[in-house]
Short mmCIF file of C-alpha atoms in Angstrom, two decimals:
data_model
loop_
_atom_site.label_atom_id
_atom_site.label_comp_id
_atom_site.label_asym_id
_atom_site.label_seq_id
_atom_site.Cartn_x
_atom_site.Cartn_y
_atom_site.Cartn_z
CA UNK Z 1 0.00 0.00 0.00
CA UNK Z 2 1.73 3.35 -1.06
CA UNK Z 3 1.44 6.74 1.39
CA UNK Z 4 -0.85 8.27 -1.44
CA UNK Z 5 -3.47 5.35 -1.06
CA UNK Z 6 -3.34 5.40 2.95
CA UNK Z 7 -4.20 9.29 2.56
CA UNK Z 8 -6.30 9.03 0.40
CA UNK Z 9 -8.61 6.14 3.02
CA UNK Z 10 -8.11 8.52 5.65
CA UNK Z 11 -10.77 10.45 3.51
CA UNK Z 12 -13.57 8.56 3.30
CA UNK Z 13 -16.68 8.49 4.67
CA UNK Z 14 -20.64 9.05 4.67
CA UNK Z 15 -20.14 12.20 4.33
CA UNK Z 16 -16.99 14.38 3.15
CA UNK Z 17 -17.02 17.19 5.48
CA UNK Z 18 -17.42 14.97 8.66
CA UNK Z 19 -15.01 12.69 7.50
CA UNK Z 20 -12.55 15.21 6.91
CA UNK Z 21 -13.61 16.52 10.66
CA UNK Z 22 -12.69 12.89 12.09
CA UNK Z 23 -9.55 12.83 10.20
CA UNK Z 24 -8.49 16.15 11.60
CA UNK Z 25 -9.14 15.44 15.03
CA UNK Z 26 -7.64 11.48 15.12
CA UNK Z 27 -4.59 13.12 13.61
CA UNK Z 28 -4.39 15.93 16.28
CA UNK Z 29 -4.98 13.24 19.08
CA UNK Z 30 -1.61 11.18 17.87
CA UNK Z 31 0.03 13.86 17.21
CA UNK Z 32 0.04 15.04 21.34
CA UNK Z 33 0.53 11.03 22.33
CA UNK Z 34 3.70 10.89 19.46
CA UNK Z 35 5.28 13.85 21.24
CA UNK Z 36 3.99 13.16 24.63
CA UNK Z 37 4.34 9.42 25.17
CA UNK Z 38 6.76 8.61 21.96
CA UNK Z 39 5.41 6.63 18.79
CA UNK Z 40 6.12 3.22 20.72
CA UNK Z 41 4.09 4.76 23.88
CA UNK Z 42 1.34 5.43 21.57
CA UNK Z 43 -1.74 3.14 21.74
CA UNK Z 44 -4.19 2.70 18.70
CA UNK Z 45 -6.98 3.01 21.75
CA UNK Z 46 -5.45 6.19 23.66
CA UNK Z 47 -5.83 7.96 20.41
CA UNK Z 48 -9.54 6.98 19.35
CA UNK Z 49 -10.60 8.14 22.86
CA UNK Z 50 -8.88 11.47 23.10
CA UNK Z 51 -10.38 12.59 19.73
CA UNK Z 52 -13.89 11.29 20.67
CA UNK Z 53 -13.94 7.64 18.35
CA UNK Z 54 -14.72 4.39 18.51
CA UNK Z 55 -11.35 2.16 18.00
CA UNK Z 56 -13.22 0.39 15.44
CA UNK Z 57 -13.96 4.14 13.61
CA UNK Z 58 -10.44 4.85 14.15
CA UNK Z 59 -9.45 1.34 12.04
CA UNK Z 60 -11.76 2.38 9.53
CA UNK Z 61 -9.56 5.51 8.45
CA UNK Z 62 -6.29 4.05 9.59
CA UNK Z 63 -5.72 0.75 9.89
CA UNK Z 64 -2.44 0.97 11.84
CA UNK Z 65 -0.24 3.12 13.92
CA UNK Z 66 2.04 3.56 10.51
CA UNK Z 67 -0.71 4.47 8.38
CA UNK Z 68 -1.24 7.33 11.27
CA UNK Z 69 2.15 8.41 11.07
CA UNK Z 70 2.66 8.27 7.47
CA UNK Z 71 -0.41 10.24 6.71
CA UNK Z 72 1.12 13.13 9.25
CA UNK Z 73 4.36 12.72 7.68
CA UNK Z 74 2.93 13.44 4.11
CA UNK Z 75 0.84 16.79 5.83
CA UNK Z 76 3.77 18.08 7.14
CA UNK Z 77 5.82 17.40 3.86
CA UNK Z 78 2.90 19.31 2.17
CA UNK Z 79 3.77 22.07 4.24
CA UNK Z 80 7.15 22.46 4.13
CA UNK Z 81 6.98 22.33 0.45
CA UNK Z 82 4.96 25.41 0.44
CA UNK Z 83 7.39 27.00 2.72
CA UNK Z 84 9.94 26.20 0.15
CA UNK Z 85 7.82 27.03 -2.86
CA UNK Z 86 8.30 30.54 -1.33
CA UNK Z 87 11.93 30.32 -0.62
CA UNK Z 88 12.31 29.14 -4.36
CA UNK Z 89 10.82 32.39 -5.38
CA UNK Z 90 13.54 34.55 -4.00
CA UNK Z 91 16.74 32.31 -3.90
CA UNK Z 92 20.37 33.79 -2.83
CA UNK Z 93 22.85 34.56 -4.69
CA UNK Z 94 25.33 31.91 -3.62
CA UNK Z 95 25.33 28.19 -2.59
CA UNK Z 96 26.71 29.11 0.93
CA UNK Z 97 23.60 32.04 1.10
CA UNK Z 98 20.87 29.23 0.11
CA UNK Z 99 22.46 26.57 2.48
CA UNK Z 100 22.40 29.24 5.64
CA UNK Z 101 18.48 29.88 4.73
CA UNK Z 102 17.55 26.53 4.05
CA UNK Z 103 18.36 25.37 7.41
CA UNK Z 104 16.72 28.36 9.13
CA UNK Z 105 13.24 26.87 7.34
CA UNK Z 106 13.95 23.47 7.79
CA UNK Z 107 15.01 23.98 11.72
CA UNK Z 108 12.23 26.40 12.40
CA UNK Z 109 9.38 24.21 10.70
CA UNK Z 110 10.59 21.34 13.07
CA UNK Z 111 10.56 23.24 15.96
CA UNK Z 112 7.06 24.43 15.27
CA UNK Z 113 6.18 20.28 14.69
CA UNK Z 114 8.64 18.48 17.31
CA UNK Z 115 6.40 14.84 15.80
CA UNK Z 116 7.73 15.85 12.73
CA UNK Z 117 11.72 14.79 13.86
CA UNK Z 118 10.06 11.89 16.08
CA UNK Z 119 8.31 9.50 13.24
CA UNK Z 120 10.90 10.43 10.82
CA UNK Z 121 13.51 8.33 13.90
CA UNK Z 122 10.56 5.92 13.58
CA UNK Z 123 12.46 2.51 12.29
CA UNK Z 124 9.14 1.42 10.83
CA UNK Z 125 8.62 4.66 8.94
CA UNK Z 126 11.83 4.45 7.59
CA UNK Z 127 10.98 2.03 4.71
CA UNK Z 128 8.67 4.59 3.29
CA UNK Z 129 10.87 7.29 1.51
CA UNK Z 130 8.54 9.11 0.10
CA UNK Z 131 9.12 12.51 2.26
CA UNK Z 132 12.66 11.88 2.15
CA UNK Z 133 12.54 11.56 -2.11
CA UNK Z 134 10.15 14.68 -2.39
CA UNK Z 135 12.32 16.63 -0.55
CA UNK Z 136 15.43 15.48 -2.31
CA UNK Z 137 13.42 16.27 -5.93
CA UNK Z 138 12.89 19.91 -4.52
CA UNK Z 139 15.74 20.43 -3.25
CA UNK Z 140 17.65 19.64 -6.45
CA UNK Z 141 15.45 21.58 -8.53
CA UNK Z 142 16.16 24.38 -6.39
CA UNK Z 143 19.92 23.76 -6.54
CA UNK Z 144 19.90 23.76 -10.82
CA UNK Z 145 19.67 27.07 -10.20
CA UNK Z 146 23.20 27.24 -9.34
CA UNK Z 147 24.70 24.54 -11.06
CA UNK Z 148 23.14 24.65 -14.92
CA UNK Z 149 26.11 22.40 -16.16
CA UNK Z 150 26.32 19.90 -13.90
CA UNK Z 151 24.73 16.20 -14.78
CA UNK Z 152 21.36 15.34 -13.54
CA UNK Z 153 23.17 12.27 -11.85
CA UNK Z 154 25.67 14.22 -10.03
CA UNK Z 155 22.91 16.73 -8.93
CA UNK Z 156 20.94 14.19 -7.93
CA UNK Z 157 23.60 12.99 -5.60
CA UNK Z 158 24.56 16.31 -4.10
CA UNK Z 159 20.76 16.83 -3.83
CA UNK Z 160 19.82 13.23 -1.95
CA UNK Z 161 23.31 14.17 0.31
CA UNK Z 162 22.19 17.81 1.23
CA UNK Z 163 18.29 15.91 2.33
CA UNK Z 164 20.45 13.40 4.23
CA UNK Z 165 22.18 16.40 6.40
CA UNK Z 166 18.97 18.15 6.98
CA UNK Z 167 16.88 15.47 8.17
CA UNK Z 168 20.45 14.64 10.55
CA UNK Z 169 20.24 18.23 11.83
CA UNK Z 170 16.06 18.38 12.10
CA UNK Z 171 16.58 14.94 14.29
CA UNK Z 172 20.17 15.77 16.19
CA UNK Z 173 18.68 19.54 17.45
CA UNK Z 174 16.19 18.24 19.23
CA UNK Z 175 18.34 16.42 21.35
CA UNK Z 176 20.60 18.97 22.82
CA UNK Z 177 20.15 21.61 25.28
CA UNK Z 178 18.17 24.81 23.97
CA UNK Z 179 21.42 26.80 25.31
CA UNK Z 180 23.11 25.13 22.79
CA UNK Z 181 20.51 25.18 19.55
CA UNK Z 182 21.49 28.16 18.51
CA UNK Z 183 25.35 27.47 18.14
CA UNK Z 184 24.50 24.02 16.87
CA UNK Z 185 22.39 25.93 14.21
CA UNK Z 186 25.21 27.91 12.81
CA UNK Z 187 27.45 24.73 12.98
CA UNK Z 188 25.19 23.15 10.43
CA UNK Z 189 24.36 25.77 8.48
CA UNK Z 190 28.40 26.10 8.28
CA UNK Z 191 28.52 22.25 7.08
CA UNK Z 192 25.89 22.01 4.97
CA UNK Z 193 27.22 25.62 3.14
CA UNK Z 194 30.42 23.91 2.73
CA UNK Z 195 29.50 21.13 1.12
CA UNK Z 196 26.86 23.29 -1.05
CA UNK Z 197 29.67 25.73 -1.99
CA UNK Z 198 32.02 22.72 -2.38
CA UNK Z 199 29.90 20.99 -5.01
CA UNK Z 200 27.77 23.61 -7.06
CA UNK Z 201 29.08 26.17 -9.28
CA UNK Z 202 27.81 30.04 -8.99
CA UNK Z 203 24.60 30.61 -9.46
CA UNK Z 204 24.19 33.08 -12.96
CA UNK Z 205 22.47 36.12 -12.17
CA UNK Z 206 18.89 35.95 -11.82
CA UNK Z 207 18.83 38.99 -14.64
CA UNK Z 208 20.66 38.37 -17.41
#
């Protein structure tokens, strides 16, 4: 069963609107037990009663705890991608520029969704790379910008690398002390510009 298809069940119902409604509110209830109680702590049963369902309702949209956190990994990828739909709008000048912004989106978004960093540590999740390719296609879209020559191989690489380092630094901040996030956001910003720098050519001017 693909992500798309296990979204796409999450929708039905007798009626659209009130099936949207339950959707909403199952995936608000596991989102407070992922962050609250872990995805492991997190009981198929805790979450049908703290958004007001039957287990046997909640089954009928999701029929397991991955299908739950798959669908709210594909919402949050949703969102991020219009986050960087904007940042694509108005890129920097330079590799080292876009890296430094990049990870100010990237860490901000996750700090607005802590569940975000938790089911992408999830080793069941982790077959499913769907976020992880859709961000690596965006990202290397973005990237052509500043390296028109290179191969669609190569960029592909530097692009799948570059997702690898941000998912490592939306998973690793969350971990440390908050005295220490913001130094530990500059640190990565610093690698991942690097690298960027490093492997992509100068981006033409936007003008000419």
């Amino acid at each position: 069963m693909n992500e798309r298809h296990i979204l796409s069940r999450a929708s039905k119902s007798p009626t659209q609107e009130r099936g949207e409604r339950r959707v909403a509110d199952l995936l608000q209830s596991a989102e407070y037990f992922f962050e609250t109680d872990g995805y492991d702590g997190t009981t198929m049963s805790g979450i049908a009663n703290r958004a007001g369902a039957s287990v046997g309702s909640l089954y009928q949209f999701f029929p397991s705890k991955e299908n739950i956190g798959l669908a709210l990994l594909l919402r949050y990828m949703d969102e991020l991608s219009g986050q960087l739909d904007e940042f694509e709008k108005d890129l920097p000048d330079t590799p080292k520029e876009f890296a430094h912004r990049l990870i100010s989106i990237i860490l901000d978004f996750v700090a607005q969704r802590p569940v975000w960093a938790i089911l992408s540590d999830v080793p069941a999740l982790m077959p499913h790379q769907y976020a992880l390719d859709r961000l690596s296609a965006v990202l290397g879209g973005m990237m052509a910008s500043y390296a028109r020559s290179m191969k669609e191989r190569e960029l592909s690489r530097v692009s799948i690398t570059a997702s690898l380092m941000i998912r490592a630094a939306a998973q690793g901040i969350r971990l440390v002390d908050a005295r220490e996030r913001a130094s530990l956001r500059r640190e990565m910003q610093r690698a991942l510009g690097s690298y960027l720098e490093e492997r992509l050519s100068s981006r033409p001017n936007a003008h000419e």
